[in-house]
Coordinates of C-alpha atoms in Angstrom, one line a residue:
X1 CA -20.0 -20.2 86.1
X2 CA -20.1 -20.1 82.3
X3 CA -23.5 -18.7 81.3
X4 CA -23.4 -20.3 77.8
X5 CA -23.0 -23.7 79.4
X6 CA -25.6 -23.2 82.1
X7 CA -28.3 -22.1 79.6
X8 CA -27.1 -24.8 77.1
X9 CA -26.2 -22.3 74.4
X10 CA -23.1 -24.5 73.8
X11 CA -25.4 -27.3 72.6
X12 CA -27.1 -24.9 70.2
X13 CA -23.6 -24.0 68.9
X14 CA -22.8 -27.7 68.3
X15 CA -26.0 -28.1 66.3
X16 CA -25.2 -24.8 64.4
X17 CA -21.6 -25.8 63.6
X18 CA -22.7 -29.1 62.0
X19 CA -24.7 -27.0 59.4
X20 CA -21.6 -25.1 58.3
X21 CA -19.3 -26.3 55.5
X22 CA -16.1 -24.2 55.9
X23 CA -13.6 -24.2 58.7
X24 CA -13.9 -20.4 58.9
X25 CA -17.7 -20.6 59.5
X26 CA -17.3 -23.3 62.2
X27 CA -14.6 -21.1 63.9
X28 CA -17.0 -18.1 63.8
X29 CA -19.8 -20.2 65.3
X30 CA -17.5 -21.4 68.1
X31 CA -16.7 -17.8 69.0
X32 CA -20.2 -16.5 68.6
X33 CA -21.5 -14.3 71.4
X34 CA -23.9 -11.4 72.1
X35 CA -23.7 -8.5 69.7
X36 CA -23.7 -5.1 71.5
X37 CA -23.9 -2.9 68.4
X38 CA -27.6 -2.4 67.5
X39 CA -26.9 -1.7 63.8
X40 CA -24.8 -4.8 63.5
X41 CA -27.3 -7.0 65.4
X42 CA -30.2 -5.9 63.1
X43 CA -28.1 -6.6 60.0
X44 CA -27.2 -10.1 61.4
X45 CA -30.9 -10.9 62.0
X46 CA -31.8 -9.7 58.5
X47 CA -29.1 -11.9 57.0
X48 CA -30.5 -14.9 59.0
X49 CA -34.0 -14.1 57.6
X50 CA -32.8 -13.6 54.1
X51 CA -30.8 -16.8 54.1
X52 CA -33.7 -18.8 55.4
X53 CA -36.0 -17.4 52.7
X54 CA -33.5 -18.4 50.0
X55 CA -33.0 -21.9 51.3
X56 CA -36.8 -22.5 51.6
X57 CA -37.4 -21.2 48.0
X58 CA -34.2 -22.2 46.1
X59 CA -32.9 -25.2 48.2
X60 CA -29.5 -25.6 49.9
X61 CA -26.8 -23.4 48.5
X62 CA -23.7 -25.1 46.8
X63 CA -21.1 -24.5 49.5
X64 CA -18.0 -26.5 50.4
X65 CA -14.8 -26.1 52.4
X66 CA -12.3 -23.9 50.7
X67 CA -9.4 -24.0 53.2
X68 CA -7.1 -25.7 50.6
X69 CA -7.1 -22.4 48.6
X70 CA -5.2 -20.8 51.5
X71 CA -2.4 -23.3 51.1
X72 CA -2.4 -22.7 47.3
X73 CA -2.1 -18.9 47.8
X74 CA 0.8 -19.4 50.3
X75 CA 2.7 -21.5 47.7
X76 CA 2.1 -19.0 45.0
X77 CA 3.2 -16.1 47.2
X78 CA 6.5 -17.9 47.8
X79 CA 7.1 -18.2 44.0
X80 CA 6.9 -22.0 44.0
X81 CA 5.3 -24.1 41.4
X82 CA 1.9 -25.6 42.0
X83 CA 1.3 -29.3 41.6
X84 CA -1.4 -30.7 39.4
X85 CA -3.3 -31.7 42.6
X86 CA -3.3 -28.1 43.8
X87 CA -4.3 -26.7 40.5
X88 CA -7.3 -29.1 40.5
X89 CA -8.3 -27.7 43.9
X90 CA -8.3 -24.3 42.4
X91 CA -10.5 -25.5 39.6
X92 CA -12.9 -27.1 42.1
X93 CA -13.2 -23.9 44.1
X94 CA -13.9 -21.9 40.9
X95 CA -16.6 -24.4 40.0
X96 CA -18.2 -23.8 43.4
X97 CA -17.9 -20.0 42.8
X98 CA -19.7 -20.4 39.5
X99 CA -22.5 -22.6 40.9
X100 CA -22.9 -20.2 43.9
X101 CA -23.1 -17.2 41.6
X102 CA -25.8 -18.9 39.6
X103 CA -27.7 -19.7 42.8
X104 CA -27.5 -16.1 44.1
X105 CA -28.5 -14.8 40.6
X106 CA -31.7 -16.8 40.9
X107 CA -32.3 -15.1 44.3
X108 CA -32.5 -11.7 42.5
X109 CA -35.9 -12.8 41.2
X110 CA -37.0 -12.9 44.8
X111 CA -35.5 -9.5 45.4
X112 CA -33.5 -11.1 48.2
X113 CA -30.7 -8.8 49.4
X114 CA -28.3 -11.8 49.8
X115 CA -28.6 -12.4 46.1
X116 CA -26.5 -9.3 45.3
X117 CA -23.4 -10.9 46.9
X118 CA -22.9 -12.5 43.5
X119 CA -21.4 -9.2 42.4
X120 CA -18.4 -10.0 44.7
X121 CA -17.9 -13.4 43.2
X122 CA -15.7 -14.0 40.1
X123 CA -15.6 -17.5 38.7
X124 CA -12.4 -16.7 36.6
X125 CA -13.8 -18.6 33.6
X126 CA -10.6 -18.4 31.5
X127 CA -8.4 -19.7 34.3
X128 CA -10.8 -22.5 35.1
X129 CA -11.0 -23.5 31.4
X130 CA -7.2 -23.6 31.1
X131 CA -6.8 -25.8 34.2
X132 CA -9.6 -28.1 33.1
X133 CA -8.0 -28.4 29.6
X134 CA -4.5 -29.0 30.8
X135 CA -4.8 -30.9 34.1
X136 CA -6.7 -34.2 34.4
X137 CA -6.7 -36.9 37.2
X138 CA -4.0 -35.0 39.1
X139 CA -1.5 -34.9 36.2
X140 CA -0.8 -32.9 33.1
X141 CA -2.9 -34.0 30.2
X142 CA -1.2 -35.3 27.0
X143 CA -2.8 -32.7 24.9
X144 CA -2.1 -29.8 27.2
X145 CA 0.2 -28.4 24.5
X146 CA 1.2 -29.6 21.0
X147 CA 4.8 -30.0 22.0
X148 CA 3.9 -32.3 25.0
X149 CA 1.6 -34.4 22.8
X150 CA 4.4 -34.9 20.2
X151 CA 7.0 -35.8 22.9
X152 CA 4.7 -38.3 24.6
X153 CA 3.8 -39.8 21.2
X154 CA 7.5 -40.1 20.4
X155 CA 8.1 -41.9 23.8
X156 CA 5.2 -44.3 23.0
X157 CA 6.6 -45.1 19.6
X158 CA 10.1 -45.7 20.9
X159 CA 8.8 -48.0 23.6
X160 CA 6.9 -50.0 21.0
X161 CA 9.9 -50.3 18.7
X162 CA 12.1 -51.3 21.7
X163 CA 9.7 -54.1 22.6
X164 CA 9.3 -55.3 19.0
X165 CA 13.1 -55.5 18.7
X166 CA 13.4 -57.5 21.9
X167 CA 10.6 -59.9 20.7
X168 CA 12.4 -60.3 17.3
X169 CA 15.7 -61.2 19.0
X170 CA 13.9 -63.8 21.2
X171 CA 12.3 -65.4 18.1
X172 CA 15.6 -65.5 16.2
X173 CA 17.5 -67.1 19.1
X174 CA 15.0 -69.5 20.7
X175 CA 17.7 -72.0 21.6
X176 CA 19.6 -69.4 23.6
X177 CA 16.6 -68.2 25.6
X178 CA 15.1 -69.6 28.9
X179 CA 11.7 -68.0 28.1
X180 CA 9.8 -66.7 25.1
X181 CA 9.0 -63.3 26.7
X182 CA 11.1 -60.2 27.3
X183 CA 11.4 -58.8 30.8
X184 CA 11.8 -55.4 32.4
X185 CA 14.8 -54.9 34.7
X186 CA 15.6 -51.5 36.2
X187 CA 13.3 -49.9 33.6
X188 CA 15.1 -51.6 30.7
X189 CA 13.8 -54.1 28.2
X190 CA 15.9 -57.3 28.5
X191 CA 15.8 -60.8 27.0
X192 CA 16.3 -63.9 29.2
X193 CA 19.6 -65.6 27.9
X194 CA 21.0 -68.9 29.1
X195 CA 24.2 -68.5 30.9
X196 CA 26.2 -70.6 28.4
X197 CA 25.0 -68.5 25.4
X198 CA 25.9 -65.1 26.9
X199 CA 28.3 -64.2 24.0
X200 CA 25.7 -65.2 21.4
X201 CA 23.6 -62.1 22.2
X202 CA 25.5 -58.8 22.0
X203 CA 24.5 -56.3 24.7
X204 CA 24.7 -55.4 28.3
X205 CA 23.9 -57.7 31.2
X206 CA 21.5 -55.8 33.4
X207 CA 20.5 -58.6 35.9
X208 CA 20.6 -62.4 36.4
X209 CA 18.3 -64.9 38.0
X210 CA 18.7 -66.2 41.6
X211 CA 20.3 -69.4 40.4
X212 CA 22.6 -67.5 38.0
X213 CA 21.6 -69.8 35.0
X214 CA 19.6 -66.9 33.3
X215 CA 21.1 -63.6 32.4
X216 CA 18.9 -60.6 31.5
X217 CA 20.6 -58.9 28.6
X218 CA 19.7 -55.6 27.0
X219 CA 20.5 -56.2 23.3
X220 CA 22.4 -53.5 21.4
X221 CA 19.5 -53.0 19.1
X222 CA 17.2 -52.3 22.0
X223 CA 19.5 -50.0 24.0
X224 CA 19.5 -47.3 21.3
X225 CA 15.8 -46.9 21.7
X226 CA 16.2 -46.7 25.5
X227 CA 18.6 -43.8 25.1
X228 CA 16.1 -42.1 22.7
X229 CA 13.4 -42.5 25.3
X230 CA 15.5 -41.0 28.1
X231 CA 16.2 -37.9 26.0
X232 CA 12.5 -37.6 25.2
X233 CA 11.6 -37.9 28.9
X234 CA 13.9 -35.0 29.7
X235 CA 12.0 -33.0 27.1
X236 CA 8.7 -34.2 28.6
X237 CA 9.7 -33.1 32.1
X238 CA 10.7 -29.7 30.8
X239 CA 7.5 -29.2 29.0
X240 CA 5.4 -30.3 32.0
X241 CA 7.2 -27.8 34.2
X242 CA 6.7 -25.1 31.6
X243 CA 2.9 -25.8 31.6
X244 CA 2.7 -25.9 35.4
X245 CA 4.7 -22.7 35.8
X246 CA 2.4 -21.0 33.3
X247 CA -0.7 -22.1 35.1
X248 CA 0.9 -21.1 38.5
X249 CA 1.6 -17.7 37.1
X250 CA -2.1 -17.4 36.0
X251 CA -3.2 -18.4 39.5
X252 CA -0.7 -15.9 41.0
X253 CA -2.2 -13.1 38.8
X254 CA -5.7 -14.0 40.1
X255 CA -4.6 -14.5 43.7
X256 CA -6.5 -11.4 45.0
X257 CA -9.7 -12.5 43.2
X258 CA -9.3 -16.0 44.5
X259 CA -8.8 -14.8 48.1
X260 CA -11.9 -12.5 47.8
X261 CA -13.9 -15.5 46.4
X262 CA -12.7 -17.6 49.4
X263 CA -13.7 -15.0 51.9
X264 CA -17.1 -14.5 50.3
X265 CA -17.8 -18.3 50.3
X266 CA -16.9 -18.4 54.0
X267 CA -19.0 -15.4 54.8
X268 CA -22.0 -16.8 52.9
X269 CA -21.5 -20.2 54.6
X270 CA -21.8 -18.5 58.0
X271 CA -24.9 -16.6 57.0
X272 CA -26.6 -19.6 55.4
X273 CA -25.8 -21.8 58.4
X274 CA -28.0 -19.4 60.5
X275 CA -30.8 -19.9 58.0
X276 CA -30.4 -23.7 58.2
X277 CA -30.5 -23.6 62.0
X278 CA -33.7 -21.4 61.9
X279 CA -35.4 -24.0 59.7
X280 CA -34.2 -27.0 61.7
X281 CA -35.5 -25.5 65.0
X282 CA -38.6 -24.0 63.6
X283 CA -37.7 -20.4 64.5
X284 CA -38.9 -16.9 63.8
X285 CA -37.1 -13.5 63.5
X286 CA -37.4 -11.6 66.8
X287 CA -38.0 -7.9 67.1
X288 CA -35.3 -6.0 68.9
X289 CA -35.8 -3.1 71.3
X290 CA -33.8 -0.9 73.7
X291 CA -36.6 -0.4 76.1
X292 CA -35.7 -3.2 78.4
X293 CA -38.8 -5.2 77.3
X294 CA -39.1 -8.9 76.7
X295 CA -42.2 -10.5 75.3
X296 CA -42.4 -14.1 74.1
X297 CA -45.4 -15.7 72.6
X298 CA -45.5 -19.5 72.7
X299 CA -41.8 -19.8 73.4
X300 CA -40.1 -23.2 73.4
X301 CA -36.9 -24.5 74.7
X302 CA -35.0 -25.2 71.5
X303 CA -33.5 -28.4 72.8
X304 CA -36.8 -30.0 74.0
X305 CA -39.0 -32.2 71.9
X306 CA -41.7 -30.1 70.3
X307 CA -44.3 -32.8 70.8
X308 CA -44.0 -32.7 74.6
X309 CA -42.8 -29.1 75.1
X310 CA -45.5 -26.8 76.5
X311 CA -45.3 -23.3 74.9
X312 CA -44.5 -20.5 77.3
X313 CA -46.1 -17.0 77.2
X314 CA -43.9 -14.5 78.9
X315 CA -43.6 -10.7 79.3
X316 CA -41.2 -8.5 81.3
X317 CA -40.5 -4.8 81.3
X318 CA -44.0 -3.5 80.8
X319 CA -45.4 -1.1 83.4
X320 CA -42.0 -0.7 85.0
X321 CA -41.7 -4.4 86.0
X322 CA -38.0 -5.4 86.2
X323 CA -38.1 -8.6 88.1
X324 CA -40.2 -11.7 88.4
X325 CA -40.2 -14.2 91.3
X326 CA -41.5 -17.5 90.1
X327 CA -42.9 -20.1 92.5
X328 CA -44.5 -23.4 92.1
X329 CA -44.1 -27.2 92.8
X330 CA -40.9 -29.1 92.2
X331 CA -40.7 -30.5 88.6
X332 CA -43.2 -27.8 87.7
X333 CA -41.0 -26.3 85.0
X334 CA -39.6 -23.2 86.8
X335 CA -36.0 -23.9 85.8
X336 CA -37.0 -24.7 82.2
X337 CA -39.0 -21.5 82.0
X338 CA -36.2 -19.2 83.0
X339 CA -33.7 -21.0 80.8
X340 CA -36.1 -20.8 77.9
X341 CA -36.4 -17.0 78.3
X342 CA -32.7 -16.4 78.6
X343 CA -31.7 -18.9 75.9
X344 CA -34.1 -17.3 73.4
X345 CA -32.9 -13.8 74.4
X346 CA -29.2 -14.9 74.1
X347 CA -29.8 -16.5 70.6
X348 CA -31.6 -13.3 69.4
X349 CA -28.6 -11.1 70.5
X350 CA -26.3 -13.5 68.6
X351 CA -28.1 -12.8 65.4
X352 CA -30.1 -16.0 65.4
X353 CA -33.8 -16.6 65.1
X354 CA -35.7 -17.7 68.2
X355 CA -38.0 -20.7 69.0
X356 CA -41.2 -18.6 69.5
X357 CA -44.4 -17.8 67.5
X358 CA -43.6 -14.1 68.1
X359 CA -40.8 -12.4 70.1
X360 CA -39.9 -8.8 71.1
X361 CA -36.5 -8.9 72.9
X362 CA -34.4 -6.2 74.4
X363 CA -30.6 -5.9 74.0
X364 CA -28.7 -6.7 77.1
X365 CA -25.1 -5.7 78.0
X366 CA -24.5 -9.1 79.7
X367 CA -26.2 -12.3 80.6
X368 CA -25.7 -13.6 84.2
X369 CA -27.1 -16.7 85.7
X370 CA -26.9 -19.0 88.7
X371 CA -28.4 -22.4 88.0
X372 CA -27.9 -25.9 89.3
X373 CA -25.7 -27.4 92.0
X374 CA -22.4 -25.6 92.0
X375 CA -20.7 -27.9 94.5
X376 CA -17.0 -28.1 93.8
X377 CA -15.1 -30.7 95.7
X378 CA -11.7 -29.6 94.3
X379 CA -12.3 -26.1 95.7
X380 CA -13.9 -27.5 98.9
X381 CA -17.2 -25.6 98.1
X382 CA -20.5 -26.9 99.3
X383 CA -23.7 -26.2 97.3
X384 CA -24.6 -23.2 99.3
X385 CA -21.0 -21.8 99.3
X386 CA -20.8 -22.2 95.5
X387 CA -24.1 -20.5 95.0
X388 CA -23.1 -17.5 97.2
X389 CA -19.7 -17.2 95.5
X390 CA -21.5 -17.2 92.1
X391 CA -24.1 -14.7 93.2
X392 CA -21.5 -12.3 94.6
X393 CA -19.8 -12.5 91.2
X394 CA -23.1 -11.7 89.5
X395 CA -23.7 -8.7 91.8
X396 CA -20.3 -7.3 91.0
X397 CA -21.0 -7.3 87.3
X398 CA -24.7 -6.5 87.1
X399 CA -25.9 -3.1 85.8
X400 CA -29.2 -1.6 84.5
X401 CA -28.7 -3.3 81.0
X402 CA -28.0 -6.8 82.4
X403 CA -30.3 -9.8 82.3
X404 CA -30.1 -12.1 85.3
X405 CA -31.6 -15.5 86.2
X406 CA -31.2 -17.3 89.5
X407 CA -32.7 -20.8 90.3
X408 CA -33.8 -21.8 93.8
X409 CA -32.7 -18.5 95.4
X410 CA -31.4 -18.8 98.9
X411 CA -31.5 -22.7 98.9
X412 CA -28.9 -25.0 100.4
X413 CA -28.9 -23.6 104.0
X414 CA -31.1 -22.9 107.0
X415 CA -34.5 -21.9 105.7
X416 CA -34.8 -18.8 107.8
X417 CA -31.3 -17.5 107.0
X418 CA -31.7 -18.6 103.4
X419 CA -34.9 -16.6 103.1
X420 CA -33.1 -13.5 104.5
X421 CA -30.3 -13.9 102.0
X422 CA -32.8 -14.3 99.1
X423 CA -34.5 -11.1 100.0
X424 CA -31.2 -9.2 100.3
X425 CA -30.1 -10.5 96.8
X426 CA -33.4 -9.5 95.3
X427 CA -33.1 -6.0 96.8
X428 CA -29.6 -5.6 95.3
X429 CA -30.9 -6.7 91.9
X430 CA -33.8 -4.3 92.1
X431 CA -31.5 -1.4 92.9
X432 CA -29.3 -2.3 89.9
X433 CA -32.2 -1.7 87.5
X434 CA -31.4 -5.0 85.7
X435 CA -34.1 -7.4 84.3
X436 CA -34.1 -10.6 86.4
X437 CA -36.0 -13.8 86.9
X438 CA -35.6 -15.9 90.0
X439 CA -37.3 -19.1 91.3
X440 CA -37.9 -19.8 95.0
X441 CA -40.0 -21.8 97.5
X442 CA -39.9 -19.2 100.3
X443 CA -43.3 -17.7 101.2
X444 CA -41.5 -14.6 102.7
X445 CA -39.9 -14.0 99.3
X446 CA -43.3 -14.1 97.6
X447 CA -44.5 -11.5 100.2
X448 CA -41.5 -9.3 99.5
X449 CA -42.2 -9.5 95.7
X450 CA -45.8 -8.6 96.3
X451 CA -45.0 -5.5 98.3
X452 CA -42.0 -4.3 96.4
X453 CA -42.1 -1.9 93.5
X454 CA -40.9 -3.2 90.0
X455 CA -41.2 -6.8 91.1
X456 CA -44.1 -9.2 90.6
X457 CA -44.8 -12.8 91.5
X458 CA -45.5 -15.6 88.9
X459 CA -46.4 -19.2 89.4
X460 CA -46.2 -22.4 87.5
X461 CA -49.6 -24.0 87.4
X462 CA -50.3 -27.4 88.9
X463 CA -53.2 -29.8 88.5
X464 CA -54.2 -30.8 92.0
X465 CA -56.4 -33.6 90.8
X466 CA -53.9 -35.4 88.6
X467 CA -50.9 -34.3 90.7
X468 CA -49.1 -33.3 87.4
X469 CA -47.6 -29.9 86.5
X470 CA -49.1 -28.1 83.5
X471 CA -45.8 -26.2 82.8
X472 CA -47.7 -22.9 82.3
X473 CA -46.7 -19.6 83.8
X474 CA -49.2 -17.2 85.3
X475 CA -47.6 -13.7 85.9
X476 CA -49.0 -11.6 88.7
X477 CA -49.9 -14.5 91.0
X478 CA -47.8 -16.2 93.7
X479 CA -47.6 -20.0 93.5
X480 CA -47.3 -22.7 96.2
X481 CA -45.2 -25.8 96.5
X482 CA -48.3 -28.0 96.5
X483 CA -46.4 -30.4 98.9
X484 CA -49.5 -30.7 101.2
X485 CA -51.9 -31.4 98.3
X486 CA -49.5 -34.0 96.8
X487 CA -49.1 -35.8 100.1
X488 CA -52.9 -35.6 100.6
X489 CA -53.7 -37.1 97.3
X490 CA -51.1 -39.8 97.8
X491 CA -52.8 -41.0 101.0
X492 CA -51.1 -39.2 104.0
X493 CA -53.5 -39.3 106.9
X494 CA -55.4 -36.1 107.7
X495 CA -54.0 -35.9 111.2
X496 CA -50.5 -35.9 109.9
X497 CA -51.3 -33.3 107.2
X498 CA -53.0 -31.1 109.8
X499 CA -49.9 -31.3 112.0
X500 CA -47.7 -30.4 109.0
X501 CA -49.8 -27.4 108.0
X502 CA -49.9 -26.1 111.6
X503 CA -46.1 -26.5 111.9
X504 CA -45.6 -24.6 108.7
X505 CA -48.2 -21.9 108.8
X506 CA -50.1 -22.0 112.1
X507 CA -53.4 -23.5 113.3
X508 CA -55.5 -20.9 111.5
X509 CA -54.0 -21.8 108.2
X510 CA -54.7 -25.5 108.8
X511 CA -58.4 -24.8 108.9
X512 CA -58.4 -23.2 105.5
X513 CA -56.7 -26.1 103.6
X514 CA -59.1 -28.1 101.5
X515 CA -57.9 -31.6 102.4
X516 CA -59.6 -34.9 101.7
X517 CA -61.1 -36.8 104.6
X518 CA -59.5 -40.2 105.2
X519 CA -62.8 -41.9 104.2
X520 CA -62.6 -40.2 100.8
X521 CA -59.2 -41.5 100.0
X522 CA -58.6 -44.6 97.9
X523 CA -58.7 -47.7 100.1
X524 CA -55.3 -48.9 99.0
X525 CA -53.8 -45.6 100.0
X526 CA -55.6 -45.1 103.4
X527 CA -53.1 -44.9 106.2
X528 CA -55.1 -43.8 109.3
X529 CA -53.5 -44.2 112.7
X530 CA -56.0 -46.9 113.7
X531 CA -55.8 -49.3 110.8
X532 CA -52.6 -48.3 109.1
X533 CA -51.3 -51.0 106.8
X534 CA -47.7 -51.9 107.2
X535 CA -45.7 -53.1 104.2
X536 CA -43.8 -56.3 104.9
X537 CA -40.1 -55.6 105.3
X538 CA -36.9 -57.6 105.7
X539 CA -35.7 -58.5 109.2
X540 CA -32.3 -58.2 110.6
X541 CA -30.8 -61.5 111.6
X542 CA -28.8 -61.2 114.8
X543 CA -25.7 -63.3 115.4
X544 CA -26.0 -66.0 118.1
X545 CA -23.5 -64.9 120.7
X546 CA -24.2 -67.7 123.2
X547 CA -21.5 -70.3 123.5
X548 CA -22.4 -73.9 123.0
X549 CA -22.7 -75.9 126.3
X550 CA -21.9 -79.2 124.6
X551 CA -19.2 -81.2 126.3
X552 CA -16.6 -81.7 123.6
X553 CA -14.6 -84.3 125.6
X554 CA -17.4 -86.9 125.1
X555 CA -17.3 -86.7 121.3
X556 CA -14.5 -89.2 120.9
X557 CA -13.0 -91.9 123.3
X558 CA -9.6 -93.4 123.3
X559 CA -9.4 -96.2 120.8
X560 CA -12.1 -94.9 118.5
X561 CA -11.3 -95.4 114.9
X562 CA -11.7 -92.1 113.0
X563 CA -11.3 -90.7 109.5
X564 CA -9.0 -87.7 109.1
X565 CA -10.3 -85.2 106.5
X566 CA -9.8 -84.2 103.8
X567 CA -7.2 -86.9 103.2
X568 CA -9.6 -89.6 104.4
X569 CA -6.8 -91.4 106.3
X570 CA -7.8 -93.8 109.1
X571 CA -6.4 -93.3 112.6
X572 CA -7.0 -94.1 116.3
X573 CA -7.9 -91.6 119.0
X574 CA -5.1 -91.6 121.6
X575 CA -6.2 -88.5 123.6
X576 CA -9.9 -87.2 123.8
X577 CA -11.0 -83.7 122.8
X578 CA -9.8 -80.9 125.1
X579 CA -11.6 -77.7 126.0
X580 CA -10.2 -76.0 122.8
X581 CA -11.7 -78.7 120.6
X582 CA -8.4 -80.4 119.8
X583 CA -7.8 -84.2 120.0
X584 CA -4.8 -86.4 119.4
X585 CA -4.9 -89.1 116.7
X586 CA -2.4 -91.8 115.8
X587 CA -2.1 -92.1 112.0
X588 CA 0.4 -94.3 110.3
X589 CA 2.5 -94.7 113.4
X590 CA 2.5 -90.9 114.2
X591 CA 0.5 -89.0 116.8
X592 CA -0.9 -85.7 115.5
X593 CA -3.0 -82.9 117.1
X594 CA -6.1 -82.0 115.0
X595 CA -9.3 -80.0 115.4
X596 CA -12.3 -82.2 116.1
X597 CA -14.2 -80.7 113.0
X598 CA -11.6 -82.4 110.8
X599 CA -12.3 -85.8 112.2
X600 CA -15.2 -88.2 111.4
X601 CA -16.1 -91.2 113.5
X602 CA -15.4 -94.5 111.7
X603 CA -15.8 -97.3 114.4
X604 CA -16.3 -97.0 118.1
X605 CA -13.6 -98.5 120.4
X606 CA -16.1 -100.9 122.1
X607 CA -16.8 -102.5 118.8
X608 CA -13.0 -103.1 118.1
X609 CA -11.5 -104.0 121.5
X610 CA -12.6 -106.0 124.5
X611 CA -13.5 -104.3 127.8
X612 CA -10.5 -103.2 129.9
X613 CA -8.2 -103.5 126.9
X614 CA -4.7 -102.1 127.5
X615 CA -4.3 -99.4 124.8
X616 CA -0.6 -98.9 125.7
X617 CA 0.0 -101.9 123.5
X618 CA -1.0 -99.8 120.6
X619 CA 0.2 -96.4 121.5
X620 CA 3.5 -97.1 123.5
X621 CA 6.7 -98.5 122.3
X622 CA 8.3 -101.6 124.0
X623 CA 10.8 -99.4 125.8
X624 CA 8.0 -97.3 127.2
X625 CA 6.0 -100.2 128.4
X626 CA 9.1 -101.8 130.1
X627 CA 10.0 -98.6 131.8
X628 CA 6.4 -98.2 133.1
X629 CA 6.6 -101.8 134.5
X630 CA 9.9 -101.2 136.2
X631 CA 8.8 -97.8 137.7
X632 CA 5.8 -99.7 139.2
X633 CA 8.2 -102.0 141.1
X634 CA 11.2 -99.7 142.0
X635 CA 12.8 -96.3 141.4
X636 CA 14.1 -96.0 137.9
X637 CA 16.1 -93.0 136.7
X638 CA 14.5 -91.4 133.6
X639 CA 11.1 -90.1 132.4
X640 CA 8.4 -91.4 130.2
X641 CA 7.8 -89.2 127.1
X642 CA 4.2 -89.5 125.9
X643 CA 4.6 -86.8 123.3
X644 CA 7.2 -88.4 121.1
X645 CA 6.0 -89.0 117.6
X646 CA 6.7 -92.7 117.1

């Protein structure tokens, strides 16, 4: 797994990157990692300290993104001409250089080493003045040169004369015009002439109206000014290019200085971003050692709220101690504690300040960790399998200069086997000589740490009265999960707790536990075996599987008037309900089969017909009744069909 992500250094990088102005600095921050050169690391930490001091005393430095200068230098290197926009970008960067040089010069009064970077900055005052004088609002200024001013003045005068001439012609020939104003067509000044007076106004027809009744004519007296303007514009274009190429040549001559300025701004941006981060997180400069010693005083996790974060005091590496086994209750802060130690160590070795009151941190060759649920469904790995795979990868890379943290060592499998694996992993870490922190709940691992050289126990404290963790670490003492105390305070009966302790640690251990008596517990939480209160719960409603014994055949009788739903048509029952719940009803001269649930009684038969009424009169046709009568007297060939729909 990626260590930077597991210890959340990537989130620190995101915060850090937002404090940088240049793309170069942001890219450097994204690639930031541990520094293995002691000399370079100490220099980086000094830079962070110096930048923080300058920001606190002189304010935020005047920095901005200068990546556009790279494009300018590429254009110049190809011998192409710079645009006014690009020249203005050069001027903007030179202005930043000048302000930054002044800022650093003020730092010399503080004897701050960073202040002397101003000697590597050159504001190129002459070049900046020339660009400022000749380029304005992304175009060449009229007064860039005397020649350009005269040319543009000539163009303005010719345009005025051209317009005045057009207005004079309109006034002199009002009856020939459709309007009293001249118009511009294709860049030419034209007068609106009525179609029938075309030959009254000498000149060239440039355009006409949609109806064709108006012709836009450029008079002969106006066209000569237009030709004069065109010649002047050619001169203007040549003069503008001359100015731009001159400025481009000046930029080209200063390309090396500009590039050095750009690199210095980017470098200072990276350095000052570290100082800004130190201020935002409330950090201090750590001491660096090569003695495998880590000592943190009132350390904080940099991503946690300072108001709720409990400072951590931690030490490792003194008196030959290489590893610490941390135990304590769930949600007691074990994971946060080991991440706080590694994250601060990692930040220090990246040249950053740390979130502690004081810190003495050793350099490490690599940082290795196993934290969280590594379950990976795509690779078909369970939590335990993923942990073991990660741990084996750690053991392959660990050495005496490594720093390792592991959370919930040996968890995710059978407790007995997990305990054995945890001890085996600890033994390998001990043999490697690396510094390591692990968390566990196994009592056997605590016993191993207590008996093994170079390893000690530590515990996260827990208030047994309030049932809340205090998030404080005590090194040298083994902790306990506090599960029995928590269950006891929450009202679990003493008999159940005794059974639990005996099952876990034996009958002798059960006698030593300081458990509350049932009578001492709060009434609302008392759950003794004799008067245990049951919370009301929902009941499962079973489906009635017994079939109804109701005789469906008695629901309707032949001759009953019924309503057929949902159409609400009135019919007469011609066959009663069978065992399947189906009856036959005659509706509108047709006999239909229908479920009894779709039928509603309208009028009983006895209310409609006299006793012994012959219903065949209603249900049978004349032919059927005649055949039935004949069959009663003699043999008749044929059959009676009672199912025909008539």
